[in-house]
Amino acid sequence: MDPRRARDPRIARTDPRQQQPQQLRQQLHTPTPNNGINSNPGSHSVTPPQPFVTAMATMSSQVPPAADASTSALSHPPNLPSAPAFKTRPLFCVVCASNQNRSMEGHFVLQKAGFRVISYGTGSAVRLPGPSIDKPNIYPFGTPYEDIFQELQAKDPRLYTANGLLQMLDRNRSIKLAPERWQDSKTVADIVITCEERCFDAVCDDLLSRGGEFNRVVHVINVEIKDNHEEALIAGKAMLDLAMAIEAADDIDENIDAILQVQQEKHPHSLLHAVAYY
């Protein structure tokens, strides 16, 4: 401190360092306008200003009440697409006498097209043409196609190539192991396609003798086909059309008559139909 200020009253002034705390104290004690906020330091409550309260009340009256989510969902369910009904694909069974030519051509064509298919023969044995009419080649059912192929090729490759037996057996061995007999089968088919009337009769008689213990409906359809390679090729296309129409049907039992009528108009083979039971 300057010693002159203590002696000369003209230059004695208030020290700014002493004035600052006094100014702060005056500011702290200066009252501030109340805008709705409680100035009591010990209180935590807040009183909103009157204009704010009025505005909030007006907005609340204009906002519509929120709908209950669960009630809205129940009163207006979403339009979801219904799941398609499950449909089992039918099992086709093609039957001829020896399970070599006609039934295996049908088996080959349907399998190539992606259908579920099996094949059988109804004869007592497998009979194939030999060097003469009275000397056929006879094999028991279950003899592998490969064994028959090798045997006939060793006997007379020129003869059996000329009559188409080796080509037929080569196709058959690529489809399944061996010819099978219908009467020994245990598989339950939905559609049985026979290739001549005597096979049709044999299948119907055998199903009747089984007694229908499963109470399972099976449609037996005969497509009359001559037993040669050319007719078998033509009939293979006819069996494919028949299988496509049957699998596309919503109800086979209801639509089978209409399907057979269209089939008869498109193809030359005479048809027979019977309903039997496994």
Coordinates of C-alpha atoms in Angstrom, one line a residue:
M1 CA 0.0 0.0 0.0
D2 CA 1.2 3.5 -0.9
P3 CA 2.1 5.4 2.4
R4 CA 0.9 8.7 0.9
R5 CA -2.7 7.4 0.7
A6 CA -2.8 7.0 4.5
R7 CA -1.5 10.6 5.1
D8 CA -3.1 12.6 2.3
P9 CA -6.9 12.5 2.3
R10 CA -7.1 13.9 -1.3
I11 CA -5.6 10.9 -2.8
A12 CA -7.2 8.4 -0.5
R13 CA -9.4 6.1 -2.7
T14 CA -11.0 2.8 -2.2
D15 CA -8.7 -0.1 -3.1
P16 CA -10.2 -2.0 -6.0
R17 CA -9.0 -5.3 -4.4
Q18 CA -11.2 -4.4 -1.4
Q19 CA -14.1 -3.2 -3.6
Q20 CA -14.5 -6.5 -5.6
P21 CA -15.9 -8.6 -2.8
Q22 CA -18.4 -5.9 -1.9
Q23 CA -19.7 -5.7 -5.5
L24 CA -20.1 -9.5 -5.6
R25 CA -22.0 -9.5 -2.4
Q26 CA -24.4 -6.8 -3.8
Q27 CA -25.0 -8.9 -6.9
L28 CA -25.7 -12.0 -4.9
H29 CA -28.3 -10.1 -2.8
T30 CA -29.9 -8.4 -5.8
P31 CA -33.4 -10.0 -6.4
T32 CA -34.0 -11.6 -9.8
P33 CA -37.4 -11.7 -11.5
N34 CA -39.4 -14.9 -10.8
N35 CA -40.2 -16.7 -14.1
G36 CA -41.9 -19.6 -12.5
I37 CA -38.7 -21.2 -11.1
N38 CA -38.6 -21.5 -7.3
S39 CA -35.5 -19.6 -6.0
N40 CA -35.5 -21.4 -2.8
P41 CA -32.1 -23.3 -2.9
G42 CA -33.5 -26.0 -0.6
S43 CA -36.5 -26.8 -2.8
H44 CA -36.4 -29.0 -6.0
S45 CA -39.9 -28.2 -7.2
V46 CA -40.3 -26.3 -10.5
T47 CA -43.4 -24.2 -11.2
P48 CA -43.8 -23.7 -14.9
P49 CA -44.8 -20.3 -16.2
Q50 CA -48.5 -19.7 -16.9
P51 CA -48.1 -19.3 -20.8
F52 CA -46.3 -22.7 -20.9
V53 CA -49.1 -24.4 -19.0
T54 CA -51.7 -23.0 -21.3
A55 CA -49.8 -24.1 -24.4
M56 CA -49.4 -27.7 -23.1
A57 CA -53.1 -28.0 -22.3
T58 CA -54.0 -26.8 -25.8
M59 CA -51.7 -29.4 -27.4
S60 CA -53.0 -32.2 -25.2
S61 CA -56.5 -31.5 -26.2
Q62 CA -55.6 -31.7 -30.0
V63 CA -53.6 -35.0 -29.9
P64 CA -55.9 -38.0 -30.5
P65 CA -55.7 -40.9 -28.0
A66 CA -53.3 -43.6 -29.0
A67 CA -54.9 -46.9 -30.0
D68 CA -54.1 -50.1 -28.1
A69 CA -51.7 -52.1 -30.2
S70 CA -53.1 -55.4 -29.2
T71 CA -56.7 -54.3 -29.9
S72 CA -55.7 -52.9 -33.3
A73 CA -53.9 -56.1 -34.3
L74 CA -57.0 -58.2 -33.3
S75 CA -59.5 -56.0 -35.1
H76 CA -57.4 -55.6 -38.2
P77 CA -55.4 -58.8 -38.7
P78 CA -52.8 -58.7 -41.4
N79 CA -53.7 -60.2 -44.8
L80 CA -51.1 -63.0 -44.8
P81 CA -51.0 -65.5 -47.7
S82 CA -52.2 -68.9 -46.7
A83 CA -49.7 -71.8 -47.0
P84 CA -50.4 -74.2 -49.9
A85 CA -51.7 -77.6 -48.9
F86 CA -49.2 -80.4 -48.9
K87 CA -49.7 -82.7 -51.9
T88 CA -48.0 -86.1 -52.0
R89 CA -46.7 -87.1 -55.5
P90 CA -48.3 -90.3 -56.8
L91 CA -46.2 -93.5 -57.2
F92 CA -46.6 -95.0 -60.7
C93 CA -46.0 -98.7 -61.4
V94 CA -45.6 -99.9 -65.0
V95 CA -46.3 -103.6 -65.6
C96 CA -45.8 -105.9 -68.6
A97 CA -45.2 -109.7 -68.8
S98 CA -41.5 -110.0 -68.4
N99 CA -40.4 -106.5 -67.1
Q100 CA -38.1 -106.1 -70.0
N101 CA -39.5 -104.2 -73.0
R102 CA -42.7 -102.2 -72.6
S103 CA -42.7 -101.8 -68.8
M104 CA -39.0 -100.8 -68.8
E105 CA -39.6 -98.3 -71.6
G106 CA -42.3 -96.7 -69.5
H107 CA -40.1 -96.8 -66.4
F108 CA -37.2 -95.2 -68.4
V109 CA -39.4 -92.4 -69.8
L110 CA -41.1 -91.5 -66.5
Q111 CA -38.0 -91.7 -64.4
K112 CA -36.2 -89.4 -66.9
A113 CA -39.0 -86.9 -66.6
G114 CA -38.7 -86.9 -62.8
F115 CA -41.7 -89.1 -61.8
R116 CA -41.8 -91.6 -58.9
V117 CA -41.9 -94.9 -60.7
I118 CA -41.4 -98.6 -60.3
S119 CA -41.9 -101.5 -62.7
Y120 CA -42.8 -105.3 -62.6
G121 CA -43.7 -108.3 -64.8
T122 CA -46.7 -110.6 -64.2
G123 CA -45.4 -113.7 -66.0
S124 CA -44.1 -116.9 -64.4
A125 CA -40.6 -116.3 -65.8
V126 CA -38.7 -113.8 -68.0
R127 CA -39.0 -114.8 -71.6
L128 CA -36.9 -113.3 -74.4
P129 CA -36.7 -114.1 -78.1
G130 CA -34.2 -116.8 -79.1
P131 CA -32.8 -118.1 -82.3
S132 CA -36.2 -119.4 -83.2
I133 CA -39.8 -119.1 -82.0
D134 CA -39.7 -122.4 -80.2
K135 CA -36.4 -121.7 -78.5
P136 CA -36.8 -118.6 -76.3
N137 CA -34.4 -117.5 -73.7
I138 CA -36.0 -118.1 -70.3
Y139 CA -34.7 -116.7 -67.0
P140 CA -36.2 -116.6 -63.5
F141 CA -37.3 -113.2 -62.2
G142 CA -34.4 -111.6 -60.2
T143 CA -31.7 -112.6 -62.7
P144 CA -29.7 -109.4 -63.2
Y145 CA -30.0 -107.6 -66.5
E146 CA -26.2 -107.5 -66.6
D147 CA -26.0 -111.3 -66.5
I148 CA -28.6 -111.7 -69.2
F149 CA -26.7 -109.1 -71.3
Q150 CA -23.4 -110.9 -71.0
E151 CA -24.9 -114.3 -71.7
L152 CA -26.7 -113.3 -74.9
Q153 CA -23.7 -111.3 -76.1
A154 CA -21.6 -114.4 -75.7
K155 CA -24.2 -116.6 -77.5
D156 CA -24.7 -114.6 -80.7
P157 CA -23.9 -110.9 -80.6
R158 CA -24.9 -110.4 -84.2
L159 CA -28.4 -111.9 -83.7
Y160 CA -29.2 -110.2 -80.5
T161 CA -27.9 -106.8 -81.7
A162 CA -30.0 -107.1 -84.8
N163 CA -33.2 -107.9 -82.9
G164 CA -32.5 -105.1 -80.4
L165 CA -32.2 -107.3 -77.3
L166 CA -28.7 -106.1 -76.3
Q167 CA -29.6 -102.5 -76.7
M168 CA -32.8 -103.1 -74.5
L169 CA -30.8 -104.9 -71.8
D170 CA -28.1 -102.2 -71.8
R171 CA -30.9 -99.6 -71.1
N172 CA -32.5 -101.8 -68.4
R173 CA -29.2 -102.4 -66.5
S174 CA -28.8 -98.6 -66.2
I175 CA -32.2 -98.3 -64.6
K176 CA -32.3 -101.1 -62.0
L177 CA -30.6 -104.4 -61.1
A178 CA -33.0 -107.1 -62.3
P179 CA -36.6 -107.8 -63.5
E180 CA -39.1 -108.1 -60.7
R181 CA -42.4 -110.0 -60.4
W182 CA -45.6 -108.2 -59.6
Q183 CA -47.0 -111.1 -57.4
D184 CA -43.9 -110.9 -55.2
S185 CA -44.0 -107.1 -54.7
K186 CA -44.9 -105.4 -51.4
T187 CA -44.7 -101.8 -52.6
V188 CA -48.0 -99.9 -52.6
A189 CA -48.5 -97.8 -55.7
D190 CA -51.1 -95.2 -56.5
I191 CA -51.3 -95.8 -60.3
V192 CA -50.6 -99.1 -62.0
I193 CA -50.2 -98.9 -65.8
T194 CA -50.4 -102.3 -67.5
C195 CA -49.3 -102.8 -71.1
E196 CA -51.7 -105.5 -72.2
E197 CA -55.0 -106.9 -71.1
R198 CA -53.7 -110.2 -69.7
C199 CA -51.4 -108.2 -67.4
F200 CA -54.3 -106.0 -66.4
D201 CA -56.3 -109.1 -65.4
A202 CA -53.4 -110.5 -63.5
V203 CA -52.9 -107.4 -61.5
C204 CA -56.6 -107.0 -60.7
D205 CA -56.9 -110.7 -59.7
D206 CA -53.8 -110.4 -57.5
L207 CA -55.1 -107.3 -55.7
L208 CA -58.4 -109.0 -55.1
S209 CA -56.7 -112.0 -53.6
R210 CA -54.8 -109.8 -51.2
G211 CA -58.0 -108.8 -49.5
G212 CA -57.5 -105.0 -49.4
E213 CA -56.2 -105.1 -45.9
F214 CA -54.8 -101.6 -46.2
N215 CA -58.0 -100.2 -47.7
R216 CA -55.8 -98.1 -50.0
V217 CA -57.2 -97.2 -53.4
V218 CA -55.2 -97.9 -56.5
H219 CA -56.2 -97.0 -60.1
V220 CA -55.3 -99.8 -62.6
I221 CA -55.1 -98.5 -66.2
N222 CA -54.4 -100.7 -69.2
V223 CA -52.7 -99.2 -72.2
E224 CA -52.7 -101.8 -74.9
I225 CA -49.2 -102.0 -76.5
K226 CA -47.8 -104.6 -78.9
D227 CA -44.7 -106.2 -77.6
N228 CA -42.0 -104.8 -79.9
H229 CA -39.5 -102.0 -79.6
E230 CA -41.1 -99.6 -82.0
E231 CA -44.5 -99.8 -80.3
A232 CA -42.9 -99.5 -76.9
L233 CA -41.2 -96.2 -77.9
I234 CA -44.5 -94.8 -79.1
A235 CA -46.3 -95.9 -76.0
G236 CA -43.7 -94.4 -73.7
K237 CA -44.7 -91.0 -74.9
A238 CA -48.3 -91.8 -74.3
M239 CA -47.6 -93.0 -70.7
L240 CA -45.7 -89.8 -70.1
D241 CA -48.7 -87.7 -71.1
L242 CA -51.0 -89.8 -68.9
A243 CA -48.7 -89.5 -65.9
M244 CA -48.4 -85.7 -66.3
A245 CA -52.2 -85.3 -66.4
I246 CA -52.7 -87.5 -63.4
E247 CA -50.0 -85.7 -61.3
A248 CA -51.4 -82.3 -62.2
A249 CA -54.9 -83.3 -61.1
D250 CA -56.2 -81.8 -57.8
D251 CA -58.2 -85.0 -57.0
I252 CA -57.2 -88.1 -59.0
D253 CA -60.4 -90.0 -57.9
E254 CA -62.6 -87.2 -59.1
N255 CA -60.7 -86.4 -62.3
I256 CA -59.6 -89.8 -63.6
D257 CA -62.5 -90.3 -66.0
A258 CA -61.9 -86.9 -67.7
I259 CA -58.1 -87.6 -67.8
L260 CA -58.7 -91.0 -69.5
Q261 CA -61.1 -89.4 -72.0
V262 CA -58.5 -86.8 -73.1
Q263 CA -55.8 -89.5 -73.2
Q264 CA -58.0 -91.7 -75.5
E265 CA -58.5 -88.8 -77.9
K266 CA -54.8 -88.0 -78.1
H267 CA -53.3 -91.5 -78.4
P268 CA -54.3 -94.6 -80.4
H269 CA -54.0 -97.1 -77.6
S270 CA -57.2 -98.6 -76.2
L271 CA -57.6 -98.1 -72.5
L272 CA -59.1 -100.0 -69.6
H273 CA -59.6 -98.7 -66.1
A274 CA -60.4 -100.4 -62.8
V275 CA -60.4 -99.2 -59.1
A276 CA -58.9 -101.7 -56.7
Y277 CA -57.6 -101.8 -53.2
Y278 CA -54.4 -102.8 -51.5

